[in-house]
CSV table of N, CA and C and ligand atoms in Angstrom, one decimal:
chain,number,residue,atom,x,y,z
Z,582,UNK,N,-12.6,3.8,44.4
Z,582,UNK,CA,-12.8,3.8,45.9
Z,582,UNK,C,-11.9,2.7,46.5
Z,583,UNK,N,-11.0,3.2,47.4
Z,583,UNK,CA,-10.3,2.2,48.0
Z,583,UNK,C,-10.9,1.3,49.3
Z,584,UNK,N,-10.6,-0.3,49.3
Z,584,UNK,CA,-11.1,-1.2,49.9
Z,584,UNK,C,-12.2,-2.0,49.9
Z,585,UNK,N,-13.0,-1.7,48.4
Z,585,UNK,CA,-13.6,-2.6,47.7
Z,585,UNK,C,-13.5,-3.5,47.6
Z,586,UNK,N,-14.4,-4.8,47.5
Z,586,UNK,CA,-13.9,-5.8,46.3
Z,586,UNK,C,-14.9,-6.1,45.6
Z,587,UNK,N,-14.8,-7.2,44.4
Z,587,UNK,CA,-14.9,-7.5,43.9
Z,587,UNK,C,-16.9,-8.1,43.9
Z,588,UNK,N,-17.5,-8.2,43.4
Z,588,UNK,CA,-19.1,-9.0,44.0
Z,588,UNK,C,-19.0,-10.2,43.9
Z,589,UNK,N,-19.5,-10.9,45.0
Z,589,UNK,CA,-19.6,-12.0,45.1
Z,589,UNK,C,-20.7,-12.6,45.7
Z,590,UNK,N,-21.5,-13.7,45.6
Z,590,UNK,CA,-22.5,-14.2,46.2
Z,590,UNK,C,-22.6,-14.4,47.5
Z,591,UNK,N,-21.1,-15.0,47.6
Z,591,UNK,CA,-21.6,-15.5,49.5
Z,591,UNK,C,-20.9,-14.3,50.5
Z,592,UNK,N,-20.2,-13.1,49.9
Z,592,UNK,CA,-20.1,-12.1,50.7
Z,592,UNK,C,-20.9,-11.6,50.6
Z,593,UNK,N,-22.2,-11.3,49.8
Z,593,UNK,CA,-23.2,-10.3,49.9
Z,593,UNK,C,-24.4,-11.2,51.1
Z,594,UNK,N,-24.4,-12.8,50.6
Z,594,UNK,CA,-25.2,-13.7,51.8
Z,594,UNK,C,-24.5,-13.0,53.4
Z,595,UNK,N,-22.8,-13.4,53.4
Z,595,UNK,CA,-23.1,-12.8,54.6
Z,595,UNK,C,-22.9,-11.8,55.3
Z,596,UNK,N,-23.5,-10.1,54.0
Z,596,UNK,CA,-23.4,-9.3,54.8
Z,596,UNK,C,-24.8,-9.0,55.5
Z,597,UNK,N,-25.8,-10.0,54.6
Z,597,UNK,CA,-27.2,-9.6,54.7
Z,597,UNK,C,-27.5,-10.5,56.0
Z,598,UNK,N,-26.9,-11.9,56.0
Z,598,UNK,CA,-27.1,-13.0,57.2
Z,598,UNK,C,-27.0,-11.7,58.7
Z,599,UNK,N,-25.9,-11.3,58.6
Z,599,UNK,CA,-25.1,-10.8,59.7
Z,599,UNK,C,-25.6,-9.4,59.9
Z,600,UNK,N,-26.7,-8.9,59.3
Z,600,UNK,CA,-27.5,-7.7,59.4
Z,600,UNK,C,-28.9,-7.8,60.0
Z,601,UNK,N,-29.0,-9.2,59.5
Z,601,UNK,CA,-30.4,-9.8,59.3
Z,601,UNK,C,-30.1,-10.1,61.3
Z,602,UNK,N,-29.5,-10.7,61.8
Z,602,UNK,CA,-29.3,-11.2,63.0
Z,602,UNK,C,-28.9,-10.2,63.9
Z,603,UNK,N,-28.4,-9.0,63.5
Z,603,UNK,CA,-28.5,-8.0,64.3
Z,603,UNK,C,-29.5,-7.1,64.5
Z,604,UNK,N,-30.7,-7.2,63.8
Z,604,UNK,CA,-31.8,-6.7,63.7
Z,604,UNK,C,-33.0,-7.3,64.3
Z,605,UNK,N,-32.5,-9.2,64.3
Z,605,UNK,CA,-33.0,-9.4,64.9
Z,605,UNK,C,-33.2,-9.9,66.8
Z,606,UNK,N,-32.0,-9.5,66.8
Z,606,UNK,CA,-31.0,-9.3,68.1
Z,606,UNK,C,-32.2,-8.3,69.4
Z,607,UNK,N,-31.7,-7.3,68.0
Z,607,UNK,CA,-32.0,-5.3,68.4
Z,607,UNK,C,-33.8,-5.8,68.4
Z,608,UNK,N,-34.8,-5.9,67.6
Z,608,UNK,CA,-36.1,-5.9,67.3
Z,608,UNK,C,-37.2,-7.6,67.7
Z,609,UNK,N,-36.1,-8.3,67.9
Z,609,UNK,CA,-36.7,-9.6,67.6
Z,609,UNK,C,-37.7,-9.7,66.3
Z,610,UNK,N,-38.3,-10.7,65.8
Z,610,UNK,CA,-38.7,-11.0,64.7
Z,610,UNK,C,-39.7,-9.8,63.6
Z,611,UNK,N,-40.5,-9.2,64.5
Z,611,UNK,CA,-41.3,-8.3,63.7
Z,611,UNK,C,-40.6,-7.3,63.0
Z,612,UNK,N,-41.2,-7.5,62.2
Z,612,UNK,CA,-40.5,-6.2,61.0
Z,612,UNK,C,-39.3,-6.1,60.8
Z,613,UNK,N,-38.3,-7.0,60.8
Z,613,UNK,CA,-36.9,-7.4,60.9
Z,613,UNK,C,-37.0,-7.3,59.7
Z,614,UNK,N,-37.6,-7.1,58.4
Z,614,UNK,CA,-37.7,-7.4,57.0
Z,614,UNK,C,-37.3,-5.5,56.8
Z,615,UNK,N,-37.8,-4.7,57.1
Z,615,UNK,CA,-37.8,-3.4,56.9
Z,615,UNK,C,-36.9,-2.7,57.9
Z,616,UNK,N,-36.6,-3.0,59.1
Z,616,UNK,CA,-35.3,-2.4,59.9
Z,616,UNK,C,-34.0,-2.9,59.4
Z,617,UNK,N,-33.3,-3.9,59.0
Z,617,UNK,CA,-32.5,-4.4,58.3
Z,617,UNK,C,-32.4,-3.8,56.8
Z,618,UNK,N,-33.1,-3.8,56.0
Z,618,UNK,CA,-33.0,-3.1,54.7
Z,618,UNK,C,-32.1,-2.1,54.8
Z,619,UNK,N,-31.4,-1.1,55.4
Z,619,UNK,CA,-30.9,-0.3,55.4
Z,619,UNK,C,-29.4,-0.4,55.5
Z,620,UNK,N,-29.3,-0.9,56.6
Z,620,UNK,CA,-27.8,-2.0,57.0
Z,620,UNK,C,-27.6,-2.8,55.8
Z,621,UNK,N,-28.5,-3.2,55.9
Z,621,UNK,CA,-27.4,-4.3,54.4
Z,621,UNK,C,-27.3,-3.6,53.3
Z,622,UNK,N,-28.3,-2.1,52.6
Z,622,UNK,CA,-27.6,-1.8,51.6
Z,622,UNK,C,-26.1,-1.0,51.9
Z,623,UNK,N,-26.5,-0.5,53.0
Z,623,UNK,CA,-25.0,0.7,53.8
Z,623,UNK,C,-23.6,-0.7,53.6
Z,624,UNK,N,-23.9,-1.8,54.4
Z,624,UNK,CA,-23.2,-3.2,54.3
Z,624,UNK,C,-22.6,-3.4,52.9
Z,625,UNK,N,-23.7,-3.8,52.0
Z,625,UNK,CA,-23.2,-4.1,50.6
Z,625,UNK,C,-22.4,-2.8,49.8
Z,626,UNK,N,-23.1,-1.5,50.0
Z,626,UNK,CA,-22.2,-0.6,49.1
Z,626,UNK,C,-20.8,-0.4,49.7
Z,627,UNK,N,-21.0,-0.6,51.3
Z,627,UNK,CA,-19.0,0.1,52.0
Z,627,UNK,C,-18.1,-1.0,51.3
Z,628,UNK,N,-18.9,-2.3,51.1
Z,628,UNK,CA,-17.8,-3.9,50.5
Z,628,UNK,C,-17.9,-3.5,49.3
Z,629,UNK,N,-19.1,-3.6,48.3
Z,629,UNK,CA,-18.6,-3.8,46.7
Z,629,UNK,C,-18.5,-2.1,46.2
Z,630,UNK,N,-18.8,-1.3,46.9
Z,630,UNK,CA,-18.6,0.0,46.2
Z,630,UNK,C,-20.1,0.4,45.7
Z,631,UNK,N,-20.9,-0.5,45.4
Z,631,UNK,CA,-22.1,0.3,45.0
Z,631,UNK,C,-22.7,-1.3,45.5
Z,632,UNK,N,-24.4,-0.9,45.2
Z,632,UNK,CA,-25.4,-2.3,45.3
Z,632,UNK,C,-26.0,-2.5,43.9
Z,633,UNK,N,-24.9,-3.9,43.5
Z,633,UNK,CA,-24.8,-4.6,43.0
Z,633,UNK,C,-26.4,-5.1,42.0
Z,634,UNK,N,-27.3,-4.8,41.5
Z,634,UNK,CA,-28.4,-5.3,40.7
Z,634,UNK,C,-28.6,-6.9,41.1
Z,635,UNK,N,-27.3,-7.8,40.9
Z,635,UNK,CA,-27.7,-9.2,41.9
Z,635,UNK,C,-28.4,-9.4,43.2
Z,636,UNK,N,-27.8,-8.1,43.6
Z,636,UNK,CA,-28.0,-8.6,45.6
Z,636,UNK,C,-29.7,-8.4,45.5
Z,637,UNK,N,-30.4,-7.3,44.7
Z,637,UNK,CA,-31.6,-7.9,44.9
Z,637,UNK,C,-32.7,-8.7,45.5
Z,638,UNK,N,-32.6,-9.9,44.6
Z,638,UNK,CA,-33.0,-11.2,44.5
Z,638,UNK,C,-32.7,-11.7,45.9
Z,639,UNK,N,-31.7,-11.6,46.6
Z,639,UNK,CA,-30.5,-12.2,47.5
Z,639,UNK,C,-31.7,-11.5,48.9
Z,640,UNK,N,-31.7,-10.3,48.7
Z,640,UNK,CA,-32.0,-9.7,49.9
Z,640,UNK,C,-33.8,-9.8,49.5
Z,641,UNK,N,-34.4,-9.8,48.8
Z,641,UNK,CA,-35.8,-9.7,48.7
Z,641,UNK,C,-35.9,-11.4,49.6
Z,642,UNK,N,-35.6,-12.2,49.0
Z,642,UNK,CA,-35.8,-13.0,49.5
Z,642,UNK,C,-35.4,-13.6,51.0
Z,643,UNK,N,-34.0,-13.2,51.5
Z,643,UNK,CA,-34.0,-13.3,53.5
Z,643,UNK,C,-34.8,-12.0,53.7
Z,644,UNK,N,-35.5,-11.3,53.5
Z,644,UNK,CA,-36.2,-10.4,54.1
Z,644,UNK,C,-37.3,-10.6,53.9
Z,645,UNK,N,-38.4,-11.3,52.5
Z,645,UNK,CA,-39.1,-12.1,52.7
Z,645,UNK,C,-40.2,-10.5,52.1
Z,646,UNK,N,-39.1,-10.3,51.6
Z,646,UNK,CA,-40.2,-8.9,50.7
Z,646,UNK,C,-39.9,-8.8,49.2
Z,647,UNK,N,-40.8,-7.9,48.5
Z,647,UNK,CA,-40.8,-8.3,47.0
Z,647,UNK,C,-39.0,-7.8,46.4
Z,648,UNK,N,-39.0,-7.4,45.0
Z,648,UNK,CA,-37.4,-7.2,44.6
Z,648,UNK,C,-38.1,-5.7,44.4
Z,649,UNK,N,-39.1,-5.5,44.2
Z,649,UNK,CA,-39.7,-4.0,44.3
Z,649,UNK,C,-40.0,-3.4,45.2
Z,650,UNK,N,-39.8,-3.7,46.3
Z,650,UNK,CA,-39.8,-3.2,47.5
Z,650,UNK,C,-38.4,-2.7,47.6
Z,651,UNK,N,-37.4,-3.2,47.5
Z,651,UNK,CA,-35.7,-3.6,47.5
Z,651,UNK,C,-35.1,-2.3,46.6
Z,652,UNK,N,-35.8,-2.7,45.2
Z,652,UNK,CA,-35.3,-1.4,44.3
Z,652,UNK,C,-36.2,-0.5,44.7
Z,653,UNK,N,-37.0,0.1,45.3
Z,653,UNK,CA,-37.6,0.9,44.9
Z,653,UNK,C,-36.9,1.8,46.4
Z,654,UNK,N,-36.7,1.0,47.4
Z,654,UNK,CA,-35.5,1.6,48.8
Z,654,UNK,C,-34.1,2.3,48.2
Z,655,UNK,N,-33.5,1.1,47.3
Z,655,UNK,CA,-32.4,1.8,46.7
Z,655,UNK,C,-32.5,3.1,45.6
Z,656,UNK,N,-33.6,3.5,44.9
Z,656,UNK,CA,-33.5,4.5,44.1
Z,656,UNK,C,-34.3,5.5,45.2
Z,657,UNK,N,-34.5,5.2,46.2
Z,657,UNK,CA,-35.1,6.5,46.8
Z,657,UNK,C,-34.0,7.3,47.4
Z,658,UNK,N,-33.0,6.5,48.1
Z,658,UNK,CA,-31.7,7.2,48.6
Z,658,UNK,C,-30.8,7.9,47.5
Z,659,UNK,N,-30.2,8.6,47.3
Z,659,UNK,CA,-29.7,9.0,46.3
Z,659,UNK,C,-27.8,8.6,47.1
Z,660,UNK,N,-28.0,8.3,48.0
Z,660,UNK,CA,-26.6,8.0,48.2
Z,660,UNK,C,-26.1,6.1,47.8
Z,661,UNK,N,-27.6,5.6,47.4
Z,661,UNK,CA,-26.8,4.4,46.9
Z,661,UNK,C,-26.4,3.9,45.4
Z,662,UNK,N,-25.5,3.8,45.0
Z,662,UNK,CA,-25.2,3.7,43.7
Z,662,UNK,C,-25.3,2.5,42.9
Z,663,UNK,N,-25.7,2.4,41.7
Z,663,UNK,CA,-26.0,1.0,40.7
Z,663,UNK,C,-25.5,0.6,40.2
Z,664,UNK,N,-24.2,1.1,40.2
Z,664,UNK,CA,-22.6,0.8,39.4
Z,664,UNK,C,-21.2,0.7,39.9
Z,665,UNK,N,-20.6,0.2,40.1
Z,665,UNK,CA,-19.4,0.3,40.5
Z,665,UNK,C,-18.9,2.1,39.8
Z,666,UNK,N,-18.4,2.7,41.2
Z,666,UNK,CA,-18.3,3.7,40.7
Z,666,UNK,C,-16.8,4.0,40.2
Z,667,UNK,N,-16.3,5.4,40.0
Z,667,UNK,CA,-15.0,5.6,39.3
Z,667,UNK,C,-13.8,6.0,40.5
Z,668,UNK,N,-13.0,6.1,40.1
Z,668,UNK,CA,-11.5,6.2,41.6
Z,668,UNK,C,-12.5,7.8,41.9
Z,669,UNK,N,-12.9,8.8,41.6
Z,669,UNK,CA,-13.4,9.7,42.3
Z,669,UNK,C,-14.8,9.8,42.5
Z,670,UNK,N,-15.1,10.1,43.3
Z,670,UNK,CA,-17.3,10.7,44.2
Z,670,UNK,C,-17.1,11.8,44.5
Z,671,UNK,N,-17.9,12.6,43.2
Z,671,UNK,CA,-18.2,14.0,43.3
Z,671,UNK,C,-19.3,14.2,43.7
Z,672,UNK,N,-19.7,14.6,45.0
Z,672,UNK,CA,-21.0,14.6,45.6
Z,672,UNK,C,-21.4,16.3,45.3
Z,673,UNK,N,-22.3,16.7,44.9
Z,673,UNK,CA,-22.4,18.0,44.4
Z,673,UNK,C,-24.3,18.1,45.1
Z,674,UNK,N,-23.6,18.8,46.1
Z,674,UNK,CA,-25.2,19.5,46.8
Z,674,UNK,C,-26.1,20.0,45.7
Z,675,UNK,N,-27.6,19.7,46.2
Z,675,UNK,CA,-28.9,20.2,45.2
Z,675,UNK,C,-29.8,21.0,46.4
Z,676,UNK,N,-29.5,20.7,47.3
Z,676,UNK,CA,-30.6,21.4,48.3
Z,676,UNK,C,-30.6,22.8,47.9
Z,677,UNK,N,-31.9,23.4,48.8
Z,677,UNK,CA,-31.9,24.9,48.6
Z,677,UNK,C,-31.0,26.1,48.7
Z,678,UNK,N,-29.8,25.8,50.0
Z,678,UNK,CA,-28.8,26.9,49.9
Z,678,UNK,C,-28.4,27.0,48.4
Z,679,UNK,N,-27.7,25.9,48.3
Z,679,UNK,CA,-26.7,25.7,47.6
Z,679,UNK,C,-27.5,26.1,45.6
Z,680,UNK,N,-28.7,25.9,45.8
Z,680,UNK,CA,-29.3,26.2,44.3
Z,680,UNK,C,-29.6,27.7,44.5
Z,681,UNK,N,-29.6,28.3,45.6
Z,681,UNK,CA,-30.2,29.8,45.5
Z,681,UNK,C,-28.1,29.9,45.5
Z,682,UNK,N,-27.3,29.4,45.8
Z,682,UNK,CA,-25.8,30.4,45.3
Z,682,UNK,C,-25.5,29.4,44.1
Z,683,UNK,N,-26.0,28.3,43.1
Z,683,UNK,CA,-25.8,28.1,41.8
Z,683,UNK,C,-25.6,26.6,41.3
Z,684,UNK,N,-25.6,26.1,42.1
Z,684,UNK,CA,-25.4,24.4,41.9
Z,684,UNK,C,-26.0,24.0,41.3
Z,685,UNK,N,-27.3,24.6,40.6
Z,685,UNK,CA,-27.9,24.3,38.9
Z,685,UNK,C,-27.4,24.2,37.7
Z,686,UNK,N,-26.6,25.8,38.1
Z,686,UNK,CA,-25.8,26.0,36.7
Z,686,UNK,C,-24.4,25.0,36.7
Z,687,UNK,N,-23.5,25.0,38.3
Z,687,UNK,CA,-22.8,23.8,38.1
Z,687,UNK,C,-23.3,22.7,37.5
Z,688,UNK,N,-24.1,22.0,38.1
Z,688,UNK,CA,-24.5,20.5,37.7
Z,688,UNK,C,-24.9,20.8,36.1
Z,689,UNK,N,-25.5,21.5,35.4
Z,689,UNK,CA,-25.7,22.0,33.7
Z,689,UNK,C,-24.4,22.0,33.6
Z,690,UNK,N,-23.3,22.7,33.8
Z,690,UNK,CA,-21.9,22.7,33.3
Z,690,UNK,C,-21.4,21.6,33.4
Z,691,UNK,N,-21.5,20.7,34.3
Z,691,UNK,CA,-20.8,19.4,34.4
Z,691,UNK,C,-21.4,18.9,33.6
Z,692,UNK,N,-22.4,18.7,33.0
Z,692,UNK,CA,-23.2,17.7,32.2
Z,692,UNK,C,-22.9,18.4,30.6
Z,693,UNK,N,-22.7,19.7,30.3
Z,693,UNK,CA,-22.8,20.4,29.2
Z,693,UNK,C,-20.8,19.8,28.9
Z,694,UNK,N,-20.1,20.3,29.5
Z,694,UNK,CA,-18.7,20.0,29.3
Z,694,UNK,C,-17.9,19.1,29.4
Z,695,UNK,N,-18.3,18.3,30.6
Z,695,UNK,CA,-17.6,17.1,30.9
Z,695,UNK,C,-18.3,16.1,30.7
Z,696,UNK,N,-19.5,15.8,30.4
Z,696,UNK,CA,-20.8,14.6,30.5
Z,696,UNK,C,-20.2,14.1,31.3
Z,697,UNK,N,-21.0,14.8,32.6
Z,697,UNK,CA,-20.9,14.5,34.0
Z,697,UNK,C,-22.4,14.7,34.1
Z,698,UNK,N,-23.5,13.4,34.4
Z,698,UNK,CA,-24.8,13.4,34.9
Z,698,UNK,C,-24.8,12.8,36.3
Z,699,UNK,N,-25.8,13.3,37.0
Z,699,UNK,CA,-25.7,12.8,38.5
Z,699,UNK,C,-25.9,10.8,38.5
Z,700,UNK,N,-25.3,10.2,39.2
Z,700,UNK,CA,-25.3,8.9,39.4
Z,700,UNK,C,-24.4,7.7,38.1
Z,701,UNK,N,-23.8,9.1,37.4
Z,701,UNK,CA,-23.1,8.1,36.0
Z,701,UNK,C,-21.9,8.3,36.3
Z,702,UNK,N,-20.7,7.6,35.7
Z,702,UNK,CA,-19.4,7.9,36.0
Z,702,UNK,C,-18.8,8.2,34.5
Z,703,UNK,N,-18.0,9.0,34.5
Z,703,UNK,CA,-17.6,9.4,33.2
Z,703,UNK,C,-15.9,9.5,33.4
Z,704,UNK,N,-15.1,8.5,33.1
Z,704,UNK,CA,-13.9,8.5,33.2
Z,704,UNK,C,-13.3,7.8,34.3
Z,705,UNK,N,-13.0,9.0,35.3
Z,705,UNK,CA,-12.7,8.3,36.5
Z,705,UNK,C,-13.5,8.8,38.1
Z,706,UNK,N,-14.3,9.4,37.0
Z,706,UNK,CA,-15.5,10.6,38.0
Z,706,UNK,C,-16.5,10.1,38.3
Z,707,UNK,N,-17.8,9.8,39.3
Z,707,UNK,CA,-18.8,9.4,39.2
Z,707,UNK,C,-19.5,10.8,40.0
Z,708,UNK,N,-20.4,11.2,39.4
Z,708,UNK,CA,-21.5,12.6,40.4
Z,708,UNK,C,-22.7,11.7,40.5
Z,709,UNK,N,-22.5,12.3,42.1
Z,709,UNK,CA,-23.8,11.9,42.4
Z,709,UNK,C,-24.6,13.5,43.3
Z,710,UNK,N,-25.9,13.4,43.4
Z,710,UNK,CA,-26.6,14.9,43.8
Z,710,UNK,C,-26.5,14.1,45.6
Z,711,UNK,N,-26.1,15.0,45.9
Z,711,UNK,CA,-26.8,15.2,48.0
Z,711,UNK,C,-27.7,16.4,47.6
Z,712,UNK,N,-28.4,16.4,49.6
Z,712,UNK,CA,-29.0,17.2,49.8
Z,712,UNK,C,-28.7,18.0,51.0
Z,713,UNK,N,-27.7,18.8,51.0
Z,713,UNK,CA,-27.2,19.1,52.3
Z,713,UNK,C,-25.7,18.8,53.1
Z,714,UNK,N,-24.6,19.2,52.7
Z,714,UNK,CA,-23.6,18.9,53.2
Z,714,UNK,C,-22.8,19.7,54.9
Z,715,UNK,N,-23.7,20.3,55.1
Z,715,UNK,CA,-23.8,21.3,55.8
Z,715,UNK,C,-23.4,22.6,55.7
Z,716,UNK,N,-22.7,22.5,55.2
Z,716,UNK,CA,-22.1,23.7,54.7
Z,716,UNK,C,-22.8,25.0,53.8
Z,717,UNK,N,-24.0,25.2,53.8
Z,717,UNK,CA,-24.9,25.7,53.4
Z,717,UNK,C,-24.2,27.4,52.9
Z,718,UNK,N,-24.2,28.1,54.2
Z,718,UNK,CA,-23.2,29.3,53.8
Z,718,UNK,C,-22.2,29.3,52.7
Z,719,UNK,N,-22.0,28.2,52.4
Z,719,UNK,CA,-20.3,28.8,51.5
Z,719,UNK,C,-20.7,27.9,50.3
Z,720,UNK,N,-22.2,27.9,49.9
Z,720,UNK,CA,-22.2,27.4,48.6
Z,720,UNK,C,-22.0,27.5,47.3
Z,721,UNK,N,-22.0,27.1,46.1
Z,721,UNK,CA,-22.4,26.3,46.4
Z,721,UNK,C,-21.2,24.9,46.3
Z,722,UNK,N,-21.6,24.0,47.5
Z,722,UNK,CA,-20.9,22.9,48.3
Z,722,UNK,C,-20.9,21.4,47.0
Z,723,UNK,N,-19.6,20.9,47.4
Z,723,UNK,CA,-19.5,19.6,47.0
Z,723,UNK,C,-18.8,18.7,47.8
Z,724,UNK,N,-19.1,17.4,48.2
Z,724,UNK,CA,-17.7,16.3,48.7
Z,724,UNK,C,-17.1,15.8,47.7
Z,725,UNK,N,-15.8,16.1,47.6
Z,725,UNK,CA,-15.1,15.2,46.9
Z,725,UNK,C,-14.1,14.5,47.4
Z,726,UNK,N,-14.6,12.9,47.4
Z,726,UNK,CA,-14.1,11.4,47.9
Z,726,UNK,C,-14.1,12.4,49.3
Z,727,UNK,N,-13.1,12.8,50.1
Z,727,UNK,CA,-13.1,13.0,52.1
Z,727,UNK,C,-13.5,14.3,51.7
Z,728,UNK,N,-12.6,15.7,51.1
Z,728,UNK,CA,-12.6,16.6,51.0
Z,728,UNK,C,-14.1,17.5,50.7
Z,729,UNK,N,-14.3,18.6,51.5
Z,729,UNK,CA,-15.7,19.3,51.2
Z,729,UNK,C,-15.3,20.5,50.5
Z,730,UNK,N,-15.9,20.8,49.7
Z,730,UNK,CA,-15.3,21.9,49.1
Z,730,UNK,C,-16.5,23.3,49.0
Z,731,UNK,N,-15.7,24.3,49.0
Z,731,UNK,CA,-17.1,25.3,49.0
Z,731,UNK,C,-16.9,26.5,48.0
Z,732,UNK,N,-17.9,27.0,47.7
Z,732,UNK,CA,-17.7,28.4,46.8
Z,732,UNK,C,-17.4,27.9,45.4
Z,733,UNK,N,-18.0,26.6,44.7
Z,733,UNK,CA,-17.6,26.4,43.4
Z,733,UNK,C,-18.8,27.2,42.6
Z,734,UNK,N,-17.7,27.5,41.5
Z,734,UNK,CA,-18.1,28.1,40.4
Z,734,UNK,C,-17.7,27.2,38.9
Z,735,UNK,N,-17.9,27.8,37.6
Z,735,UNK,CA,-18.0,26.8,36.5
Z,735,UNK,C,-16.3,26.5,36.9
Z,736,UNK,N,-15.5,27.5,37.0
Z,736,UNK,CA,-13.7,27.1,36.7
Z,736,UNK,C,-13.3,26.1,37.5
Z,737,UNK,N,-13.5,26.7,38.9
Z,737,UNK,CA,-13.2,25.6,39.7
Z,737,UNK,C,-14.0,24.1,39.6
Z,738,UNK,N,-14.7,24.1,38.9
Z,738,UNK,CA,-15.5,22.9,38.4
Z,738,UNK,C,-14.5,22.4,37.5
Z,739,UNK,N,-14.3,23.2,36.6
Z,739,UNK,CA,-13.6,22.7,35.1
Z,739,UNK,C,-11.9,22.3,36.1
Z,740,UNK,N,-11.8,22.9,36.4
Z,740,UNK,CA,-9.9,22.4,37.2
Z,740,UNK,C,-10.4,21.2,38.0
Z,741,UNK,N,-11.1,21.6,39.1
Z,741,UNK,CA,-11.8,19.8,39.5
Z,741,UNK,C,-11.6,18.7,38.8
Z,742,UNK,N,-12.6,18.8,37.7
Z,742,UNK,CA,-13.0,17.5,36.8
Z,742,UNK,C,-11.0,17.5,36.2
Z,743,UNK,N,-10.4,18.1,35.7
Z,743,UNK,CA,-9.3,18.3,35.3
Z,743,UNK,C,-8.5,17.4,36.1
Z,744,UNK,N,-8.7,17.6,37.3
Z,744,UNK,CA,-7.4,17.1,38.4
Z,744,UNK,C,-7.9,15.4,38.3
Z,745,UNK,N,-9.0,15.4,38.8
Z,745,UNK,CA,-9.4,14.0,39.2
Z,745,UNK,C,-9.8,13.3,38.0
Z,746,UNK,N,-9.7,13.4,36.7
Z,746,UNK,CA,-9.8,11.8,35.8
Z,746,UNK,C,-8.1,11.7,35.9
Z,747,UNK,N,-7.5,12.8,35.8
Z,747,UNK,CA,-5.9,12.5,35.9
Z,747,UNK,C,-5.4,11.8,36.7
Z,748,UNK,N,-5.4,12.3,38.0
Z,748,UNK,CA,-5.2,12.0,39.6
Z,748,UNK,C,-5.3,10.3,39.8
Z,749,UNK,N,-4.2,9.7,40.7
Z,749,UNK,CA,-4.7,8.4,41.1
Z,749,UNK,C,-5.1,8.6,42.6
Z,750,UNK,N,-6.5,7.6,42.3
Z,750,UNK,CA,-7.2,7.6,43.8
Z,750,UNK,C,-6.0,7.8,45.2
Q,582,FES,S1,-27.7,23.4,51.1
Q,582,FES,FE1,-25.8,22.8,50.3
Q,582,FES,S2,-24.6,22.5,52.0
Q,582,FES,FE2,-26.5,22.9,52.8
């Protein structure tokens, strides 16, 4: 992913400071703990590329809520990631269109051929599952990094994964 950096302590302090004060700008004090959770993970994954298992601790604590509260926000989204991911984000639709035209049997292919599992990175690839890219009609749908792509089948899967561990971001 280009324009990452690196994790660090006091940029994740002030992405959360500076979320934390806009929320409480927007809401004043109530519930500033749970309107902000969102912005700061959106905040910490656009900077480090994913949310970081440190930040945590970091954010449980200015929000004044448990670390189980925190993880339990981050695994419910499926768009936030636990790992720094790979130069490519293969977002591969699961919703209904796209499993009634086959994105089962894709996501089984990717995992059978390439050990490609949703939220792991394998090379230079990371899949992760959405739910809906809009594109419903011309499934079944994937984003890859800007590009949406429609009508994949196993080949075009297999040339996919092909292009992009090769490919520089
Ligand atoms: S269901 Fe896959 S794009 Fe809408």
């Amino acid at each position: 992913m280009s324009g990452v950096v690196p994790w660090s302590t006091s940029a994740a302090l002030e992405i959360i400071s500076a979320e934390l004060a806009s929320a409480r700008a927007f809401y004043g004090d109530d519930g500033v703990g749970a309107t902000a959770m969102l912005p700061i993970l959106h905040g910490l994954q656009r900077t480090f590329g994913y949310v970081p298992s440190d930040a945590v601790p970091l954010m449980a604590a200015s929000l004044n809520v448990s670390k189980a509260d925190v993880r339990g926000v981050i695994s419910f989204y499926h768009d936030f990631l636990h790992e720094a991911p790979g130069r490519h984000v293969v977002k591969l639709c699961r919703a209904e269109a796209c499993q009634a035209n086959g994105s089962e049997r894709i996501a089984a292919h990717l995992a059978a051929h390439h050990a490609l599992h949703p939220g792991t990175t394998t090379g230079h690839v990371t899949l992760q599952n959405v739910y809906c890219l809009g594109n419903c009609a011309l499934g079944p749908a994937a984003l890859v990094d800007d590009d949406l792509l429609a009508g994949l089948d196993e080949r075009a899967a297999d040339l996919l994964v092909a292009r992009l561990q090769q490919a520089p971001k």
